[in-house]
């Protein structure tokens, strides 16, 4: 049997393989709510413009509402031979309301229809990701406030560098998430134009009111070029680029959690809520959720790469290649949403080992820079000379296997005779972080201010 929607010039049905490669209902069924909303807007515009009768528009709207609740309630049977969501909905509409259903597709094509539906879907998805990012930021900022004074080793090259606070470290991820939200907001702003009424590619001879449908669907305006409207998927690429960057950010904290929770490091622990056991090694508590967040960044970046490859070199206007825009995007954005939920959960769940962090912050000569800064400030030494002197003191301490603050004063004086007792004031990790009061620095006072500023911006009351 030929296709009931477009089979007019076809004598027979497609090969099974043709149907298998062509069908998209398993993916685009997720657009049903947007498809129905766009059809309702289109039908009421057609009626207002006198293109269809008010009576037909009413029947159409009523039928579409019925279909919406059928799908919502799981009472709708999707038919693969009808290819996609658009034809599944229209076919059901015709079963429900008869010939009036056939008027809905006046002055539109599946090309502007799918572009409209997918923009609406993307907009909804961005809004929900934005909420998830805000929740993640809130969890981070709350824990940052709680740990504004918790000293930990700051690392560069994964080597002990200078002491920082755990709160400061967490707030770094709040900033990243803020830029992620900004990227999604930018993408949203650019994608929020309506393709509806571009029809197949050239526009339509019917007196449509594209402003009306754009407004009804919450778009800022109709897209100005019909060819562009049906044939660009930059909004998919842009949103996936934002998602990729966000997931890369998440993967970095995920990786830190993996490192920190390793018994070799032991700076933090996760509860049983966010760990799993091993089927063979009874002692294990594995940070699987963090590992999977780390891995899913690969999948999300893969989806970005895939749509870029699909679009590269595609001539205008619609090409069926573009049907491949949805599966990877939907998969990637739902993976991101799951990653955000998992990271938010882990941030709330995590328990830093405050004593161990403090000890680790004092090891590895993390306050060597503080000593050099003291020589500069107190003895007016040029920083380069102070760096050299400090290096010699560090090697004296290391030869005696002592941390800097335990090295006797005379050993320091053997290197630089002008050093006084007062130097010990800057050699502890706690005093080191306290002194980092420059804007953006790790001092507990700064961290408290920033954490509170974020919580306020995120709509949370703070003590
Ligand atoms: N399922 C199609 C897609 O997602 C809808 C548009 C089909 N248009 C066409 N001319 N065959 O791209």
Coordinates of C-alpha atoms in Angstrom, one line a residue, residues 162-163 366-391 393 404 419 422-423 426-427 431-433 435-438:
X162 CA 49.6 26.7 47.4
X163 CA 46.9 26.2 50.0
X366 CA 52.7 24.6 49.9
X367 CA 53.6 27.8 51.8
X368 CA 56.9 28.4 50.1
X369 CA 55.4 31.3 48.1
X370 CA 54.3 32.8 51.4
X371 CA 57.9 32.6 52.7
X372 CA 59.2 34.3 49.5
X373 CA 56.5 37.0 49.7
X374 CA 57.5 37.6 53.4
X375 CA 61.1 38.1 52.3
X376 CA 60.0 40.6 49.7
X377 CA 57.7 42.4 52.0
X378 CA 59.8 42.5 55.2
X379 CA 63.4 42.4 53.8
X380 CA 62.5 44.3 50.6
X381 CA 64.2 41.6 48.6
X382 CA 63.5 41.5 44.9
X383 CA 61.1 38.6 44.3
X384 CA 63.6 36.7 42.1
X385 CA 66.2 36.7 45.0
X386 CA 63.5 35.8 47.5
X387 CA 62.5 32.9 45.3
X388 CA 66.1 31.6 45.3
X389 CA 66.5 32.0 49.0
X390 CA 63.2 30.2 49.6
X391 CA 64.3 27.4 47.3
X393 CA 65.4 26.9 52.7
X404 CA 58.6 24.6 56.5
X419 CA 65.0 36.2 58.8
X422 CA 58.0 36.7 62.7
X423 CA 58.3 34.5 59.6
X426 CA 53.0 33.2 57.4
X427 CA 54.1 29.6 57.1
X431 CA 47.5 31.9 57.6
X432 CA 48.5 31.5 53.9
X433 CA 44.9 31.3 52.7
X435 CA 46.4 36.4 53.5
X436 CA 45.0 35.8 49.9
X437 CA 42.6 38.7 50.1
X438 CA 43.1 40.1 46.6

